CSV table of C-alpha atoms in Angstrom, one decimal:
chain,number,residue,atom,x,y,z
B,8,GLY,CA,-6.7,-12.0,4.6
B,9,ALA,CA,-9.8,-10.2,3.7
B,10,GLY,CA,-9.1,-7.0,5.9
B,11,VAL,CA,-6.5,-4.5,6.7
B,12,SER,CA,-3.3,-6.3,8.7
B,13,GLN,CA,-1.0,-4.7,10.7
B,14,THR,CA,1.5,-6.0,12.7
B,15,PRO,CA,3.1,-6.2,15.3
B,16,SER,CA,-0.3,-5.7,17.2
B,17,ASN,CA,2.0,-4.7,20.3
B,18,LYS,CA,5.3,-3.3,20.6
B,19,VAL,CA,7.3,-2.2,23.6
B,20,THR,CA,10.5,-0.3,23.0
B,21,GLU,CA,12.7,1.7,24.7
B,22,LYS,CA,12.7,5.4,25.0
B,23,GLY,CA,15.4,6.5,22.0
B,24,LYS,CA,15.1,3.4,20.1
B,25,TYR,CA,13.8,3.0,16.2
B,26,VAL,CA,10.7,1.2,15.5
B,27,GLU,CA,8.8,-0.1,12.5
B,28,LEU,CA,5.1,-0.7,12.1
B,29,ARG,CA,3.4,-2.6,9.2
B,30,CYS,CA,0.3,-2.2,7.3
B,31,ASP,CA,-0.9,-4.5,4.4
B,32,PRO,CA,-3.9,-2.7,3.2
B,33,ILE,CA,-6.9,-4.5,1.5
B,34,SER,CA,-6.0,-6.0,-1.9
B,35,GLY,CA,-6.6,-3.6,-4.8
B,36,HIS,CA,-7.1,-0.4,-2.6
B,37,THR,CA,-4.9,2.1,-3.6
B,38,ALA,CA,-5.5,4.7,-0.9
B,39,LEU,CA,-3.9,4.1,2.5
B,40,TYR,CA,-3.8,6.3,5.5
B,41,TRP,CA,-2.2,6.2,8.9
B,42,TYR,CA,-3.9,7.5,12.1
B,43,ARG,CA,-2.9,7.9,15.9
B,44,GLN,CA,-5.0,7.2,18.7
B,45,SER,CA,-4.1,8.1,22.2
B,46,LEU,CA,-5.7,7.2,25.2
B,47,GLY,CA,-9.1,8.4,25.9
B,48,GLN,CA,-8.8,10.3,21.9
B,49,GLY,CA,-10.2,10.1,19.0
B,50,PRO,CA,-7.6,8.8,15.6
B,51,GLU,CA,-5.7,11.9,14.4
B,52,PHE,CA,-4.3,11.7,10.6
B,53,LEU,CA,-1.0,11.4,10.0
B,54,ILE,CA,-0.3,10.8,6.8
B,55,TYR,CA,-1.9,9.9,3.3
B,56,PHE,CA,-0.7,7.6,0.5
B,57,GLN,CA,-2.5,7.6,-3.1
B,58,GLY,CA,-0.4,4.9,-4.6
B,59,THR,CA,3.1,5.2,-3.6
B,60,GLY,CA,3.2,8.5,-3.1
B,61,ALA,CA,2.5,10.6,0.1
B,62,ALA,CA,-0.2,12.6,-1.0
B,63,ASP,CA,-0.3,14.5,2.0
B,64,ASP,CA,2.0,14.1,5.4
B,65,SER,CA,0.8,17.2,7.2
B,66,GLY,CA,-0.3,15.3,9.9
B,67,LEU,CA,3.3,13.5,10.9
B,68,PRO,CA,4.0,15.4,14.2
B,69,ASN,CA,7.8,16.1,13.4
B,70,ASP,CA,10.6,14.7,11.6
B,71,ARG,CA,11.3,11.8,13.7
B,72,PHE,CA,8.1,10.1,11.9
B,73,PHE,CA,8.3,8.9,8.6
B,74,ALA,CA,6.5,6.4,6.4
B,75,VAL,CA,6.7,4.6,3.0
B,76,ARG,CA,4.4,2.7,0.5
B,77,PRO,CA,7.6,1.8,-2.0
B,78,GLU,CA,5.4,-0.3,-4.4
B,79,GLY,CA,2.0,1.1,-3.6
B,80,SER,CA,0.5,-1.9,-1.5
B,81,VAL,CA,2.4,-2.4,2.2
B,82,SER,CA,3.1,0.7,4.3
B,83,THR,CA,5.7,1.0,7.0
B,84,LEU,CA,5.5,4.0,9.4
B,85,LYS,CA,8.9,4.6,11.1
B,86,ILE,CA,9.6,6.3,14.1
B,87,GLN,CA,13.2,7.6,15.1
B,88,ARG,CA,14.4,8.4,18.7
B,89,THR,CA,11.3,7.0,20.3
B,90,GLU,CA,9.9,9.2,22.8
B,91,ARG,CA,7.2,8.5,25.7
B,92,GLY,CA,4.9,10.8,24.4
B,93,ASP,CA,4.7,8.5,21.0
B,94,SER,CA,3.1,5.9,23.3
B,95,ALA,CA,0.0,5.2,21.7
B,96,VAL,CA,-2.5,3.1,19.0
B,97,TYR,CA,-1.2,3.4,15.6
B,98,LEU,CA,-4.1,2.8,12.6
B,99,CYS,CA,-3.8,2.0,9.4
B,100,ALA,CA,-7.2,2.4,6.8
B,101,SER,CA,-7.0,1.7,3.3
B,102,SER,CA,-9.9,2.4,0.9
B,103,LEU,CA,-10.2,1.8,-3.0
B,104,THR,CA,-9.8,5.3,-4.3
B,105,PRO,CA,-10.0,9.0,-1.8
B,106,GLY,CA,-13.0,9.7,-0.3
B,107,GLY,CA,-15.7,10.7,-2.9
B,108,PRO,CA,-19.4,10.6,-3.1
B,109,MET,CA,-19.9,7.2,-4.3
B,110,ASN,CA,-18.4,6.5,-0.9
B,111,THR,CA,-15.3,5.3,-0.4
B,112,GLU,CA,-14.9,3.9,2.4
B,113,ALA,CA,-11.8,3.5,4.6
B,114,PHE,CA,-11.4,0.4,6.6
B,115,PHE,CA,-9.4,-0.1,9.5
B,116,GLY,CA,-6.7,-2.3,10.6
B,117,GLN,CA,-6.7,-3.2,14.7
B,118,GLY,CA,-3.7,-1.1,15.2
B,119,THR,CA,-0.6,-1.5,16.7
B,120,ARG,CA,-0.1,-0.8,20.3
B,121,LEU,CA,2.8,1.1,21.0
B,122,THR,CA,4.5,1.5,24.2
B,123,VAL,CA,7.8,3.4,24.7
B,124,VAL,CA,9.5,3.1,28.2
Y,19,GLU,CA,-9.9,23.6,10.7
Y,20,LEU,CA,-12.8,21.2,11.3
Y,21,LYS,CA,-13.4,20.4,15.0
Y,22,VAL,CA,-15.5,17.6,16.1
Y,23,GLU,CA,-17.2,17.1,19.6
Y,24,GLN,CA,-19.3,14.3,20.8
Y,25,ASN,CA,-21.6,14.4,23.9
Y,26,PRO,CA,-21.8,12.7,25.9
Y,27,LEU,CA,-18.3,11.1,26.6
Y,28,PHE,CA,-19.9,8.7,28.7
Y,29,LEU,CA,-22.9,7.2,28.9
Y,30,SER,CA,-24.2,4.2,31.0
Y,31,MET,CA,-27.6,3.2,30.3
Y,32,GLN,CA,-29.7,0.2,31.4
Y,33,GLU,CA,-31.1,-2.4,28.7
Y,34,GLY,CA,-34.2,-1.3,27.2
Y,35,LYS,CA,-33.7,2.3,27.5
Y,36,ASN,CA,-33.2,4.9,24.6
Y,37,TYR,CA,-30.9,7.5,24.6
Y,38,THR,CA,-28.6,9.8,21.6
Y,39,ILE,CA,-25.4,10.9,21.0
Y,40,TYR,CA,-24.9,14.1,19.7
Y,41,CYS,CA,-21.9,15.1,17.2
Y,42,ASN,CA,-21.2,19.0,16.7
Y,43,TYR,CA,-18.5,20.4,14.2
Y,44,SER,CA,-17.0,23.8,13.5
Y,45,THR,CA,-17.1,24.2,9.8
Y,46,THR,CA,-18.6,22.8,6.6
Y,47,SER,CA,-18.2,18.9,6.3
Y,48,ASP,CA,-19.0,17.0,3.2
Y,49,ARG,CA,-19.8,13.9,4.9
Y,50,LEU,CA,-20.4,12.7,8.1
Y,51,TYR,CA,-19.5,9.4,9.7
Y,52,TRP,CA,-20.4,7.1,12.7
Y,53,TYR,CA,-18.1,3.9,13.6
Y,54,ARG,CA,-18.2,1.6,16.8
Y,55,GLN,CA,-14.9,0.5,17.9
Y,56,ASP,CA,-15.0,-2.6,20.7
Y,57,PRO,CA,-11.9,-2.6,23.1
Y,58,GLY,CA,-8.8,-4.0,21.3
Y,59,LYS,CA,-10.0,-4.0,18.0
Y,60,SER,CA,-10.4,-2.0,14.7
Y,61,LEU,CA,-13.3,0.5,13.8
Y,62,GLU,CA,-15.8,-0.2,12.0
Y,63,SER,CA,-18.2,1.9,9.7
Y,64,LEU,CA,-21.6,2.1,11.1
Y,65,PHE,CA,-23.1,5.1,8.8
Y,66,VAL,CA,-21.9,7.7,6.3
Y,67,LEU,CA,-24.4,10.5,6.4
Y,68,LEU,CA,-23.6,12.3,2.8
Y,69,SER,CA,-26.5,15.4,2.6
Y,70,ASN,CA,-28.6,17.6,4.8
Y,71,GLY,CA,-31.7,15.6,6.6
Y,72,ALA,CA,-29.9,11.9,5.9
Y,73,VAL,CA,-31.1,9.5,8.1
Y,74,LYS,CA,-30.0,6.1,8.2
Y,75,GLN,CA,-31.0,3.3,10.5
Y,76,GLU,CA,-29.3,-0.2,11.1
Y,77,GLY,CA,-30.6,-2.2,13.9
Y,78,ARG,CA,-31.4,-0.5,17.0
Y,79,LEU,CA,-28.9,2.4,15.9
Y,80,MET,CA,-30.5,5.7,13.6
Y,81,ALA,CA,-27.9,8.0,12.8
Y,82,SER,CA,-28.9,11.7,11.1
Y,83,LEU,CA,-27.1,14.8,9.8
Y,84,ASP,CA,-28.5,18.4,9.6
Y,85,THR,CA,-25.7,20.3,7.8
Y,86,LYS,CA,-27.3,23.8,8.8
Y,87,ALA,CA,-26.6,23.1,12.5
Y,88,ARG,CA,-23.6,21.3,11.9
Y,89,LEU,CA,-24.9,18.4,14.1
Y,90,SER,CA,-25.1,14.9,13.8
Y,91,THR,CA,-27.1,12.1,16.3
Y,92,LEU,CA,-27.0,8.8,16.8
Y,93,HIS,CA,-29.9,7.6,18.0
Y,94,ILE,CA,-30.0,4.2,20.4
Y,95,THR,CA,-33.4,2.1,20.5
Y,96,ALA,CA,-34.0,-0.4,23.5
Y,97,ALA,CA,-30.7,-0.5,23.8
Y,98,VAL,CA,-29.0,-4.3,24.7
Y,99,HIS,CA,-25.6,-4.7,26.2
Y,100,ASP,CA,-24.2,-6.2,22.7
Y,101,LEU,CA,-24.1,-2.2,21.9
Y,102,SER,CA,-21.6,-1.6,24.5
Y,103,ALA,CA,-18.8,-0.3,22.1
Y,104,THR,CA,-17.2,2.9,21.8
Y,105,TYR,CA,-18.9,5.1,19.1
Y,106,PHE,CA,-17.0,7.8,17.1
Y,107,CYS,CA,-18.3,10.5,14.6
Y,108,ALA,CA,-15.9,12.1,12.0
Y,109,GLY,CA,-16.2,14.6,9.7
Y,110,ILE,CA,-14.5,14.8,6.5
Y,111,SER,CA,-11.8,18.3,6.0
Y,112,GLY,CA,-13.6,20.7,3.8
Y,113,GLY,CA,-10.7,21.1,2.0
Y,114,SER,CA,-9.6,17.7,1.5
Y,115,ASN,CA,-12.0,14.4,0.5
Y,116,TYR,CA,-10.0,11.9,2.7
Y,117,LYS,CA,-8.8,13.5,6.2
Y,118,LEU,CA,-11.1,12.5,8.7
Y,119,THR,CA,-11.2,14.6,11.4
Y,120,PHE,CA,-13.1,12.1,15.0
Y,121,GLY,CA,-14.6,13.7,18.0
Y,122,LYS,CA,-13.1,12.2,21.1
Y,123,GLY,CA,-15.9,9.2,21.0
Y,124,THR,CA,-18.3,8.3,23.0
Y,125,LEU,CA,-18.0,5.2,25.9
Y,126,LEU,CA,-21.7,3.4,25.8
Y,127,THR,CA,-22.1,0.9,28.6
Y,128,VAL,CA,-25.5,-0.9,28.5
Y,129,ASN,CA,-26.1,-2.7,31.5
Y,130,PRO,CA,-28.4,-5.5,32.4
């Protein structure tokens, strides 16, 4: 497809379980971002990849959260020992390059709604 | 650390009326973005404002940027029901060229 694809669209898990959320960026986009959107809030930055490496993971809330992008395309956000407070919509976005003055617009996927019960 | 505040957070308006959504930000932001989000959908980019005094228009929406006042506005002209959505503004943190900081969003409902 032409856009950023995220799977699953919805995920319900029990507290304490491990989950993986997948993001397929737009083909050719080297920059990939994960954001988290809690109910009634704007998205909050989690992590940024340039190619295969995590260039900035300063937004990850704690060490239960981890993300990979081994081949510089698909990315997986992994959450260990999930807690109810992790419930949110996890958004992925990609851009041709990191933001610059020539408008490297970030395109967002539809998100994965994670519910921890 | 960049902080972005939008107001109002909720806006109910009648079709045909005009209104403005305000976005204040706390420190220098290289660019200012406006996004639209429909329920259950992804964020759709509406405008990118790059410099002081920038004004962009698309249909019934017009966005402007005043970097001295650290203020961006999204003006809605003659609203129609199809504009009902949540609108977010976002800035780019001065120390990076990629990290978007979003406001809480304005939930706009346009009533017939």
